[in-house]
């Protein structure tokens, strides 16, 4: 039978002609992709690309992981159930058991698992809802440069002005506070406390605070563990629920399964998506402390809560977390990345570079968005996928699959450096 | 290798123990499902179920469709790209071409295709955004008993009080108008016109009207073609964009690809999801008239806009629409269903039955929600999946896969009748 | 000493030069006024005007009422306290006693009196607040063509598009329902009930309904007593508070002190302002059923809640209500007005006239706003103050002081008829 | 004829029985007042009170000012027009001319004068509206501890939690920033700049900033001139309108007619009320830079925009500002007050006193609200009206009429000191 691989080639004009102007990545990476494996992709011209983008964090385990692939095909071949809303299925049950056994139990986490619909914005929306329901309050505190999704609830706690502008209505019931280190003169924690402690501050006692420990879209800003602890303390003191949006920074991206583990904090609600499915299939979870799981049946729902194919690969992916080995590997590669970032900042002063990030989620804030975008464009031409981050796109961002090997990292770094040179030489 | 089919059985207590209280269908259908094919499912005890539920409309082509399955496995086996955000890929391009060729072109529809994230609520949110952006207005008119999704934007145009209550914040920027036949005394169109024509009515000129031609969750209320034409006329007269949410009623459910075709109207924006993916995989589209496609690149985005597996099966599913045969088959089966509904209403006066719906989306509004739920429960015990609809769940609803054969329909009808008898005899 | 009467004349250019473009009545009545008495005003040229406008309803007892004037001067002369916020004062106490004795007690009304700040919009804002506080709900039902004030809370329940547009933000937490007779085909009460009875209508159970029994700005639409009774019944059935905004229609304007008396209903909250002060001085009251008076001290406040001069004249004005005489006089004059309106409608078919209103608050809806405005302009030139009402200003409106005598009425009517003739002849 | 002075005494139970629980000052000052003159009041028992409260700032020229009284009586006696909405009248014209001549022209201020309804909250609502209209933006930046009024628009920019709670709906379209010196670590201006400069801060570019130069209700916090200049600079840089709410701090309260004069800034919009009427009669103004006066006629309106009695006394009050004498007198008395505050802070360490304020608007923040309220209660018993301020009522506040003489001030100070002693001794 004829397959995608045999088809006459699709060209870029198909997308220009038929697809809405809203499309974005087909502009940054203007080629038609065909195949992918591990940390590599190939386009229709069989050109190879190293992946420092990883599906914006959805491909921590790489493209088309062999073991997951095998299980997935088997599952499909056997006509095991594919679509099931939130009915009970074998695949869903296996995932729940494994998630409890490998992730929750060893960390002493008493969370109920909610399947909120298979996207990041859906887990965020469900988290905001349950926090408001539990507390009976409206306001949610969010943070500068935070990014949580494109539906109105999530967008209300997202900082980016152009995304916000897309709403077409005022975005309300949220208050933005400075993220860690946001203002040079003065402490974010002091600032937030001053608003909470004073009943005339104009900031109503919030239902929740929502934050990313490392801001993936907002500039790879990593919160210090002290700051995270301070936030948790404030939340406890004022009876505010703490929501960690671990959609991009979770699933091992910063070295531990949950990004907040090294900070020693325990959020009341955790949002997971992107890499939780393992293979890049749509899936999301909302973890809710048992005592706050006061949902009515069906109070939040959605058609694709039962993406069983994703449950199959997600369950397999959890095996990475049965021992510490994976974390240790990530740590090792993170050090390589960190050294490379340091090198760039010092070696190329014209970058006006500033180191950003943590784990395998690092980047360099450079002079301006133009420079950073040129570097990414240049890298693409040299065979590397990499995107910018930050309010002005001023950060170029390294987000390879976590399973990348040292060779892959080094190849990627070389392309980055070559691209920087090319851009700075112009 | 061990597969789901060999695994020790998962039991219901796994879900009770680990999953959030929000779970719903595992309560209505309390068994663990394992396998599915066409219009049938099997649970872990190998009990067979006839499917009059079809993934709430996501499985119009049935479970695990053979041809799609074959292509899907092939696609996976070849390591074709799985996750790609909105990058250009072969699978995405093939889908765009086919969708244009089979659906848009023959119907003279000048829509741009937007991939808004793979869920129904995501297409609705994107539709509301672009309508507000195009018009520069805030308000959206929605309709009584309308259901559009669970994220804050979509929930604001959804009528159901318990779902709305889940928001925890007032839902604003929307106005609810009476759906066709909603009020006995007086015409819905007259009411809406009276509000629009008068600049002191308190209803601000809206950006859009959003509606389902047959309300899937709100009681299987089918709008007459005259009413739909009247709505289109009002929209044109007042410069309001018309959004048809065809997430449940589209993809052939009422006999034509788009549910609005027989009404002869052309919406400005169309929302598709559920069965558009063909195989039950998460996917959604927003169709926008070219002249209104004024999005900035990336103004609405999302991680799972590039679910290539869904594109593969979606492209195959479109083949059903290359000729009129499929529509004719649906029409034939719809007549059978219609006759059965008539029969029930007349044969069982204790139902206080009222016929609802159109195509293969019909149901019986009965005395109250309790009766209707008992009938569904009873049917489940007899091996039929069927759910209720309507504000009080007072409608039992037939939503089989469109590919069901006459035998399947008749078997299902028999179980329904047996269940009704059993409930009424109590 | 020099007085206003001796001053060199002020000319219109003072206002054009120094005052904001927002000014309105100095455009409709382009002259500088100096003196006023009863139902007459004089401008700086000593031109006399008959007043069919009565300060938009604030001068029910006429200009500069002799007895009130005397008491007011006495009060000022004695250095009795002028400004007192909501401190206890003799004048405030006298008013409270009198209001209870003459108004509340004889009507068996168990209201607490709130002084919310001395304007109509302030009483409406306080009414909405307490209704939301009592019920814990957000939404307030308002009615087409309703007008309740210019501050954001009141504006949210006001229908007029151009006033609403002035807000600069979406106006939320309100739902507009059709006023009595708003739609020809169909009953407003049936319509409202259909929204309230259905939990999926999208209209959240409201805190309150707010309405004027005769819509002063929205077109002099008088609700039938049956409709008002129906509204009260719906409110009781669904636990919704009924707020009557009697700011313009109250204080005798339609013949009884409260406009709703003949309907036999008892609102939960009543808003009074305009003529409650008697002499045209700023004053407002919010009447709240005792059981709903759950305010915290100072939860609503304002600097001018203690306008003692207004209390003095207001107390005197209440004497009009000690017997039925005043009501009977109003009724008699209302009949004259009614006959005149009938006469106009029949005599001048080119008006396309429609009779509107009740009591001494009547008018003629004519062909369009242009015609109606020309009639008012023409009347002004002939020495009569009269304004338009309705969404397009299509109603010319008779709102003389209630104390006008028959001669005054007839003079006024003559000018109106002359003006109509002049306009129609053009 | 019988007057208030002869009436049988009103007792406090009249208010308890008939008035809503919302009443507040009749609780703080539990006696019935009868007469007032200059800086003194008398109750029905002829007990004399020194006024350190001044109608919450509405009586800068004292009670029942002789010259204004004379003019007012004359005006009334002559049947000059009392109520006129915003029609042109002699009294309104005289005021406009005088205000331009004495206030605007000498200060080179190019403001149009809007009469927005006679209360503070009304001027604030109109200011917010025009700022949103001019800029086409929704958000308004307000400040911690700011107080602007009780109607929904003004309340949205007011910090006090209990007042905000009274709204019964979420208060939106506003963002609260730290007032000068609000956070110890870090500069308010740096914070605000950091939010404005970053397009991903989550704070949408605002229409306006609104602030009081000295926060009257929020704790008598005086902004430094440097901070005010910094705010103006930020506003100019980002195209944000600057609104100064001078309702309490204006009309000479801090020594100059406008409180912002010594800072050398020129707001785009100024809100005036309270003392602008001179005699304590309801009146308010909104001053709008000519270029921003883009109102449509009647876009904001209100029944009591034409309180001619207030115009008469307001015009007379402006005479105080024809020379510098009044400012100099205020300065002298302010120094006395300042010295007294210093004395208290140092002499009574148990107060944990902190000096607050500027001009004749000063106070002492003490240990807690309880202490401060006890001091005010004690002072009342000793014959002094004084109220608390601040989020917890922790500030006792000196706000005498500006025309108080030194003897009056000293008598008042003595009572304050005696009260402190009495409270601290307990």
PDB file of C-alpha atoms in Angstrom, chain A residues 1 3-5 7-8 10 12 14-27 29 31-37 41 44 53 55-56 58-59 64 69-83 85-94 96-97 100 112-115 118-119 125 129 132 138 147 150-153 155 162-163 166-169 173 273-274 279-283 293 295-301 303-305 307 309 385, chain B residues 1 3-5 7-8 10 12 14-15 17-27 29 31-37 41 44 53 55-56 58-59 64 69-83 85-94 96-97 100 112-115 118-119 125 129 132 138 147 150-153 155 162-163 166-169 173 273-274 279-283 293 295-301 303-305 307 309 385:
ATOM      1  CA  UNK A   1       0.000   0.000   0.000  1.00  0.00           C
ATOM      2  CA  UNK A   3       2.323   5.456   2.404  1.00  0.00           C
ATOM      3  CA  UNK A   4       3.222   8.997   3.313  1.00  0.00           C
ATOM      4  CA  UNK A   5       6.804   8.189   2.405  1.00  0.00           C
ATOM      5  CA  UNK A   7       3.483  10.251  -1.745  1.00  0.00           C
ATOM      6  CA  UNK A   8       4.333  12.973  -4.208  1.00  0.00           C
ATOM      7  CA  UNK A  10       3.774  18.274  -0.456  1.00  0.00           C
ATOM      8  CA  UNK A  12       4.971  24.851   1.257  1.00  0.00           C
ATOM      9  CA  UNK A  14      -0.223  24.012   0.216  1.00  0.00           C
ATOM     10  CA  UNK A  15      -0.027  25.634   3.638  1.00  0.00           C
ATOM     11  CA  UNK A  16       0.106  29.164   2.328  1.00  0.00           C
ATOM     12  CA  UNK A  17      -2.944  28.518   0.205  1.00  0.00           C
ATOM     13  CA  UNK A  18      -5.179  26.591   2.552  1.00  0.00           C
ATOM     14  CA  UNK A  19      -4.093  27.316   6.082  1.00  0.00           C
ATOM     15  CA  UNK A  20      -5.007  30.325   8.192  1.00  0.00           C
ATOM     16  CA  UNK A  21      -2.565  33.146   8.661  1.00  0.00           C
ATOM     17  CA  UNK A  22      -2.336  32.167  12.306  1.00  0.00           C
ATOM     18  CA  UNK A  23       0.173  29.398  11.484  1.00  0.00           C
ATOM     19  CA  UNK A  24       3.530  30.127  13.072  1.00  0.00           C
ATOM     20  CA  UNK A  25       6.113  27.335  13.144  1.00  0.00           C
ATOM     21  CA  UNK A  26       5.750  26.646   9.445  1.00  0.00           C
ATOM     22  CA  UNK A  27       7.090  30.170   9.088  1.00  0.00           C
ATOM     23  CA  UNK A  29      10.938  26.344  10.036  1.00  0.00           C
ATOM     24  CA  UNK A  31      10.177  23.167   5.116  1.00  0.00           C
ATOM     25  CA  UNK A  32       7.922  20.136   4.982  1.00  0.00           C
ATOM     26  CA  UNK A  33       8.847  17.506   7.567  1.00  0.00           C
ATOM     27  CA  UNK A  34       8.432  13.834   6.915  1.00  0.00           C
ATOM     28  CA  UNK A  35      10.227  11.638   9.366  1.00  0.00           C
ATOM     29  CA  UNK A  36      11.689  11.828  12.845  1.00  0.00           C
ATOM     30  CA  UNK A  37      13.598   9.666  15.283  1.00  0.00           C
ATOM     31  CA  UNK A  41      14.007  15.082  11.986  1.00  0.00           C
ATOM     32  CA  UNK A  44      10.907  15.909   2.304  1.00  0.00           C
ATOM     33  CA  UNK A  53      13.094  22.350  20.163  1.00  0.00           C
ATOM     34  CA  UNK A  55       7.943  19.961  20.214  1.00  0.00           C
ATOM     35  CA  UNK A  56       8.174  22.923  22.581  1.00  0.00           C
ATOM     36  CA  UNK A  58       6.373  17.721  24.244  1.00  0.00           C
ATOM     37  CA  UNK A  59       9.101  15.337  23.117  1.00  0.00           C
ATOM     38  CA  UNK A  64       9.099   7.928  17.828  1.00  0.00           C
ATOM     39  CA  UNK A  69       6.225   2.704  19.160  1.00  0.00           C
ATOM     40  CA  UNK A  70       6.191  -1.064  19.468  1.00  0.00           C
ATOM     41  CA  UNK A  71       3.566  -0.975  22.220  1.00  0.00           C
ATOM     42  CA  UNK A  72       1.499   1.552  20.346  1.00  0.00           C
ATOM     43  CA  UNK A  73       1.404  -0.520  17.171  1.00  0.00           C
ATOM     44  CA  UNK A  74       0.559  -3.616  19.174  1.00  0.00           C
ATOM     45  CA  UNK A  75      -2.251  -1.743  20.900  1.00  0.00           C
ATOM     46  CA  UNK A  76      -3.674  -0.563  17.601  1.00  0.00           C
ATOM     47  CA  UNK A  77      -3.259  -3.949  15.948  1.00  0.00           C
ATOM     48  CA  UNK A  78      -5.244  -5.659  18.660  1.00  0.00           C
ATOM     49  CA  UNK A  79      -8.167  -3.262  18.249  1.00  0.00           C
ATOM     50  CA  UNK A  80      -7.814  -2.225  21.831  1.00  0.00           C
ATOM     51  CA  UNK A  81     -10.115   0.698  22.533  1.00  0.00           C
ATOM     52  CA  UNK A  82      -8.936   3.996  21.058  1.00  0.00           C
ATOM     53  CA  UNK A  83     -11.414   6.639  22.090  1.00  0.00           C
ATOM     54  CA  UNK A  85     -13.986   9.810  26.858  1.00  0.00           C
ATOM     55  CA  UNK A  86     -13.449   9.182  30.561  1.00  0.00           C
ATOM     56  CA  UNK A  87     -14.777   5.664  30.589  1.00  0.00           C
ATOM     57  CA  UNK A  88     -12.722   3.081  32.430  1.00  0.00           C
ATOM     58  CA  UNK A  89     -10.336   1.294  30.090  1.00  0.00           C
ATOM     59  CA  UNK A  90      -7.405  -1.034  30.517  1.00  0.00           C
ATOM     60  CA  UNK A  91      -4.980   1.556  29.180  1.00  0.00           C
ATOM     61  CA  UNK A  92      -6.271   4.297  31.464  1.00  0.00           C
ATOM     62  CA  UNK A  93      -6.198   1.976  34.452  1.00  0.00           C
ATOM     63  CA  UNK A  94      -2.648   0.827  33.711  1.00  0.00           C
ATOM     64  CA  UNK A  96      -3.199   5.380  36.766  1.00  0.00           C
ATOM     65  CA  UNK A  97      -1.600   2.437  38.569  1.00  0.00           C
ATOM     66  CA  UNK A 100       0.733   6.203  41.376  1.00  0.00           C
ATOM     67  CA  UNK A 112      -6.017  12.706  42.764  1.00  0.00           C
ATOM     68  CA  UNK A 113      -5.530  12.494  39.017  1.00  0.00           C
ATOM     69  CA  UNK A 114      -7.851  14.445  36.764  1.00  0.00           C
ATOM     70  CA  UNK A 115      -7.884  13.997  32.977  1.00  0.00           C
ATOM     71  CA  UNK A 118      -5.590  16.557  26.330  1.00  0.00           C
ATOM     72  CA  UNK A 119      -3.958  20.002  26.173  1.00  0.00           C
ATOM     73  CA  UNK A 125      -8.387  25.938  33.036  1.00  0.00           C
ATOM     74  CA  UNK A 129     -11.721  26.303  38.268  1.00  0.00           C
ATOM     75  CA  UNK A 132     -11.900  29.028  42.718  1.00  0.00           C
ATOM     76  CA  UNK A 138     -12.335  34.999  42.101  1.00  0.00           C
ATOM     77  CA  UNK A 147       2.502  31.675  29.966  1.00  0.00           C
ATOM     78  CA  UNK A 150      -4.706  30.416  24.850  1.00  0.00           C
ATOM     79  CA  UNK A 151      -8.245  29.812  26.074  1.00  0.00           C
ATOM     80  CA  UNK A 152      -9.781  32.698  27.965  1.00  0.00           C
ATOM     81  CA  UNK A 153      -9.220  31.339  31.473  1.00  0.00           C
ATOM     82  CA  UNK A 155      -4.990  33.606  28.787  1.00  0.00           C
ATOM     83  CA  UNK A 162       0.042  40.099  21.802  1.00  0.00           C
ATOM     84  CA  UNK A 163      -1.511  36.822  22.938  1.00  0.00           C
ATOM     85  CA  UNK A 166      -6.067  38.190  20.702  1.00  0.00           C
ATOM     86  CA  UNK A 167      -8.789  37.700  23.292  1.00  0.00           C
ATOM     87  CA  UNK A 168     -10.811  40.647  22.060  1.00  0.00           C
ATOM     88  CA  UNK A 169     -12.218  41.139  25.542  1.00  0.00           C
ATOM     89  CA  UNK A 173     -10.063  38.050  37.633  1.00  0.00           C
ATOM     90  CA  UNK A 273       0.787  18.010  29.661  1.00  0.00           C
ATOM     91  CA  UNK A 274       3.242  18.095  26.716  1.00  0.00           C
ATOM     92  CA  UNK A 279       5.278   9.925  22.382  1.00  0.00           C
ATOM     93  CA  UNK A 280       4.013  13.406  21.574  1.00  0.00           C
ATOM     94  CA  UNK A 281       0.350  12.443  21.631  1.00  0.00           C
ATOM     95  CA  UNK A 282      -2.180  14.866  23.136  1.00  0.00           C
ATOM     96  CA  UNK A 283      -2.602  14.235  26.838  1.00  0.00           C
ATOM     97  CA  UNK A 293     -10.886  17.199  44.993  1.00  0.00           C
ATOM     98  CA  UNK A 295     -15.528  18.309  41.868  1.00  0.00           C
ATOM     99  CA  UNK A 296     -19.022  17.207  41.021  1.00  0.00           C
ATOM    100  CA  UNK A 297     -19.066  14.379  38.465  1.00  0.00           C
ATOM    101  CA  UNK A 298     -18.694  15.884  34.993  1.00  0.00           C
ATOM    102  CA  UNK A 299     -18.336  19.456  36.255  1.00  0.00           C
ATOM    103  CA  UNK A 300     -15.404  19.772  33.876  1.00  0.00           C
ATOM    104  CA  UNK A 301     -15.412  17.484  30.873  1.00  0.00           C
ATOM    105  CA  UNK A 303     -14.386  14.612  24.438  1.00  0.00           C
ATOM    106  CA  UNK A 304     -10.728  13.649  24.282  1.00  0.00           C
ATOM    107  CA  UNK A 305     -10.080  12.884  27.935  1.00  0.00           C
ATOM    108  CA  UNK A 307      -6.809   9.256  24.408  1.00  0.00           C
ATOM    109  CA  UNK A 309      -2.969   5.613  22.661  1.00  0.00           C
ATOM    110  CA  UNK A 385      15.644  23.462  15.163  1.00  0.00           C
TER     111      UNK A 385
ATOM    112  CA  UNK B   1       5.747  -9.005  24.109  1.00  0.00           C
ATOM    113  CA  UNK B   3       0.047  -6.449  25.532  1.00  0.00           C
ATOM    114  CA  UNK B   4      -2.975  -4.852  27.088  1.00  0.00           C
ATOM    115  CA  UNK B   5      -4.958  -7.923  26.139  1.00  0.00           C
ATOM    116  CA  UNK B   7      -2.492  -7.872  31.272  1.00  0.00           C
ATOM    117  CA  UNK B   8      -4.054  -8.863  34.566  1.00  0.00           C
ATOM    118  CA  UNK B  10      -7.786  -3.657  35.817  1.00  0.00           C
ATOM    119  CA  UNK B  12     -13.045  -0.326  38.803  1.00  0.00           C
ATOM    120  CA  UNK B  14      -8.312   1.650  40.388  1.00  0.00           C
ATOM    121  CA  UNK B  15     -10.375   4.571  39.122  1.00  0.00           C
ATOM    122  CA  UNK B  17      -8.902   5.200  44.230  1.00  0.00           C
ATOM    123  CA  UNK B  18      -6.724   7.287  41.949  1.00  0.00           C
ATOM    124  CA  UNK B  19      -8.947   9.390  39.740  1.00  0.00           C
ATOM    125  CA  UNK B  20     -10.597  12.679  40.611  1.00  0.00           C
ATOM    126  CA  UNK B  21     -14.261  12.795  41.543  1.00  0.00           C
ATOM    127  CA  UNK B  22     -14.861  14.723  38.339  1.00  0.00           C
ATOM    128  CA  UNK B  23     -14.929  11.472  36.319  1.00  0.00           C
ATOM    129  CA  UNK B  24     -18.335  10.892  34.802  1.00  0.00           C
ATOM    130  CA  UNK B  25     -18.690   8.193  32.136  1.00  0.00           C
ATOM    131  CA  UNK B  26     -16.982   5.576  34.267  1.00  0.00           C
ATOM    132  CA  UNK B  27     -19.981   6.110  36.534  1.00  0.00           C
ATOM    133  CA  UNK B  29     -20.905   2.794  32.209  1.00  0.00           C
ATOM    134  CA  UNK B  31     -17.092  -1.501  33.586  1.00  0.00           C
ATOM    135  CA  UNK B  32     -13.556  -1.587  32.239  1.00  0.00           C
ATOM    136  CA  UNK B  33     -13.426  -1.519  28.448  1.00  0.00           C
ATOM    137  CA  UNK B  34     -10.771  -3.324  26.510  1.00  0.00           C
ATOM    138  CA  UNK B  35     -11.528  -3.681  22.843  1.00  0.00           C
ATOM    139  CA  UNK B  36     -13.700  -2.065  20.202  1.00  0.00           C
ATOM    140  CA  UNK B  37     -14.576  -2.477  16.550  1.00  0.00           C
ATOM    141  CA  UNK B  41     -17.159  -2.604  22.356  1.00  0.00           C
ATOM    142  CA  UNK B  44     -12.590  -7.024  30.348  1.00  0.00           C
ATOM    143  CA  UNK B  53     -23.025   6.672  22.026  1.00  0.00           C
ATOM    144  CA  UNK B  55     -17.718   8.695  21.810  1.00  0.00           C
ATOM    145  CA  UNK B  56     -20.278  11.474  22.159  1.00  0.00           C
ATOM    146  CA  UNK B  58     -16.304  11.406  17.996  1.00  0.00           C
ATOM    147  CA  UNK B  59     -16.662   7.981  16.374  1.00  0.00           C
ATOM    148  CA  UNK B  64     -10.852   1.148  14.894  1.00  0.00           C
ATOM    149  CA  UNK B  69      -5.959   1.447  11.225  1.00  0.00           C
ATOM    150  CA  UNK B  70      -3.800   0.054   8.481  1.00  0.00           C
ATOM    151  CA  UNK B  71      -2.612   3.497   7.410  1.00  0.00           C
ATOM    152  CA  UNK B  72      -2.024   4.549  10.968  1.00  0.00           C
ATOM    153  CA  UNK B  73       0.139   1.536  11.728  1.00  0.00           C
ATOM    154  CA  UNK B  74       2.048   2.051   8.519  1.00  0.00           C
ATOM    155  CA  UNK B  75       2.601   5.678   9.397  1.00  0.00           C
ATOM    156  CA  UNK B  76       3.922   4.789  12.819  1.00  0.00           C
ATOM    157  CA  UNK B  77       6.049   1.934  11.539  1.00  0.00           C
ATOM    158  CA  UNK B  78       7.818   4.227   9.098  1.00  0.00           C
ATOM    159  CA  UNK B  79       8.727   6.706  11.814  1.00  0.00           C
ATOM    160  CA  UNK B  80       6.852   9.384   9.988  1.00  0.00           C
ATOM    161  CA  UNK B  81       6.687  12.484  12.156  1.00  0.00           C
ATOM    162  CA  UNK B  82       4.264  12.231  15.079  1.00  0.00           C
ATOM    163  CA  UNK B  83       4.293  15.553  16.870  1.00  0.00           C
ATOM    164  CA  UNK B  85       3.067  21.693  16.502  1.00  0.00           C
ATOM    165  CA  UNK B  86       2.006  23.622  13.427  1.00  0.00           C
ATOM    166  CA  UNK B  87       5.060  22.889  11.384  1.00  0.00           C
ATOM    167  CA  UNK B  88       4.502  21.810   7.795  1.00  0.00           C
ATOM    168  CA  UNK B  89       4.402  18.024   7.497  1.00  0.00           C
ATOM    169  CA  UNK B  90       3.428  15.578   4.806  1.00  0.00           C
ATOM    170  CA  UNK B  91       0.428  14.374   6.806  1.00  0.00           C
ATOM    171  CA  UNK B  92      -0.835  17.883   7.491  1.00  0.00           C
ATOM    172  CA  UNK B  93      -0.362  18.864   3.861  1.00  0.00           C
ATOM    173  CA  UNK B  94      -2.175  15.770   2.595  1.00  0.00           C
ATOM    174  CA  UNK B  96      -5.274  20.160   3.752  1.00  0.00           C
ATOM    175  CA  UNK B  97      -5.273  19.169   0.112  1.00  0.00           C
ATOM    176  CA  UNK B 100     -10.038  21.357   0.105  1.00  0.00           C
ATOM    177  CA  UNK B 112      -9.109  29.109   5.468  1.00  0.00           C
ATOM    178  CA  UNK B 113      -8.313  26.177   7.720  1.00  0.00           C
ATOM    179  CA  UNK B 114      -7.052  26.855  11.221  1.00  0.00           C
ATOM    180  CA  UNK B 115      -5.735  24.098  13.519  1.00  0.00           C
ATOM    181  CA  UNK B 118      -7.105  19.350  19.121  1.00  0.00           C
ATOM    182  CA  UNK B 119     -10.316  19.789  21.111  1.00  0.00           C
ATOM    183  CA  UNK B 125     -12.367  29.671  21.736  1.00  0.00           C
ATOM    184  CA  UNK B 129     -11.493  35.344  19.352  1.00  0.00           C
ATOM    185  CA  UNK B 132     -14.197  39.666  18.233  1.00  0.00           C
ATOM    186  CA  UNK B 138     -17.197  42.118  22.830  1.00  0.00           C
ATOM    187  CA  UNK B 147     -23.162  23.685  24.701  1.00  0.00           C
ATOM    188  CA  UNK B 150     -15.527  23.875  29.321  1.00  0.00           C
ATOM    189  CA  UNK B 151     -12.813  26.524  29.051  1.00  0.00           C
ATOM    190  CA  UNK B 152     -13.856  29.989  30.163  1.00  0.00           C
ATOM    191  CA  UNK B 153     -14.463  31.446  26.701  1.00  0.00           C
ATOM    192  CA  UNK B 155     -18.264  28.132  28.898  1.00  0.00           C
ATOM    193  CA  UNK B 162     -23.980  23.273  36.650  1.00  0.00           C
ATOM    194  CA  UNK B 163     -21.188  23.524  34.086  1.00  0.00           C
ATOM    195  CA  UNK B 166     -17.885  25.278  37.784  1.00  0.00           C
ATOM    196  CA  UNK B 167     -16.254  28.436  36.455  1.00  0.00           C
ATOM    197  CA  UNK B 168     -16.102  30.059  39.866  1.00  0.00           C
ATOM    198  CA  UNK B 169     -16.288  33.484  38.223  1.00  0.00           C
ATOM    199  CA  UNK B 173     -19.464  39.099  27.319  1.00  0.00           C
ATOM    200  CA  UNK B 273     -13.736  18.496  16.075  1.00  0.00           C
ATOM    201  CA  UNK B 274     -14.845  15.081  17.430  1.00  0.00           C
ATOM    202  CA  UNK B 279     -10.378   7.369  14.258  1.00  0.00           C
ATOM    203  CA  UNK B 280     -11.241   9.093  17.520  1.00  0.00           C
ATOM    204  CA  UNK B 281      -7.895  10.845  17.848  1.00  0.00           C
ATOM    205  CA  UNK B 282      -7.813  14.431  19.173  1.00  0.00           C
ATOM    206  CA  UNK B 283      -8.160  16.929  16.355  1.00  0.00           C
ATOM    207  CA  UNK B 293      -8.651  35.457   8.378  1.00  0.00           C
ATOM    208  CA  UNK B 295      -4.924  36.531  12.546  1.00  0.00           C
ATOM    209  CA  UNK B 296      -1.393  37.526  13.349  1.00  0.00           C
ATOM    210  CA  UNK B 297       1.010  34.571  13.152  1.00  0.00           C
ATOM    211  CA  UNK B 298       0.824  32.643  16.425  1.00  0.00           C
ATOM    212  CA  UNK B 299      -1.887  34.856  17.914  1.00  0.00           C
ATOM    213  CA  UNK B 300      -3.648  31.664  18.923  1.00  0.00           C
ATOM    214  CA  UNK B 301      -1.458  28.626  19.411  1.00  0.00           C
ATOM    215  CA  UNK B 303       1.244  22.385  21.534  1.00  0.00           C
ATOM    216  CA  UNK B 304      -0.933  19.712  19.969  1.00  0.00           C
ATOM    217  CA  UNK B 305      -1.992  21.471  16.782  1.00  0.00           C
ATOM    218  CA  UNK B 307      -1.344  15.561  15.794  1.00  0.00           C
ATOM    219  CA  UNK B 309      -1.653  10.525  13.417  1.00  0.00           C
ATOM    220  CA  UNK B 385     -24.227   2.254  25.460  1.00  0.00           C
TER     221      UNK B 385
END
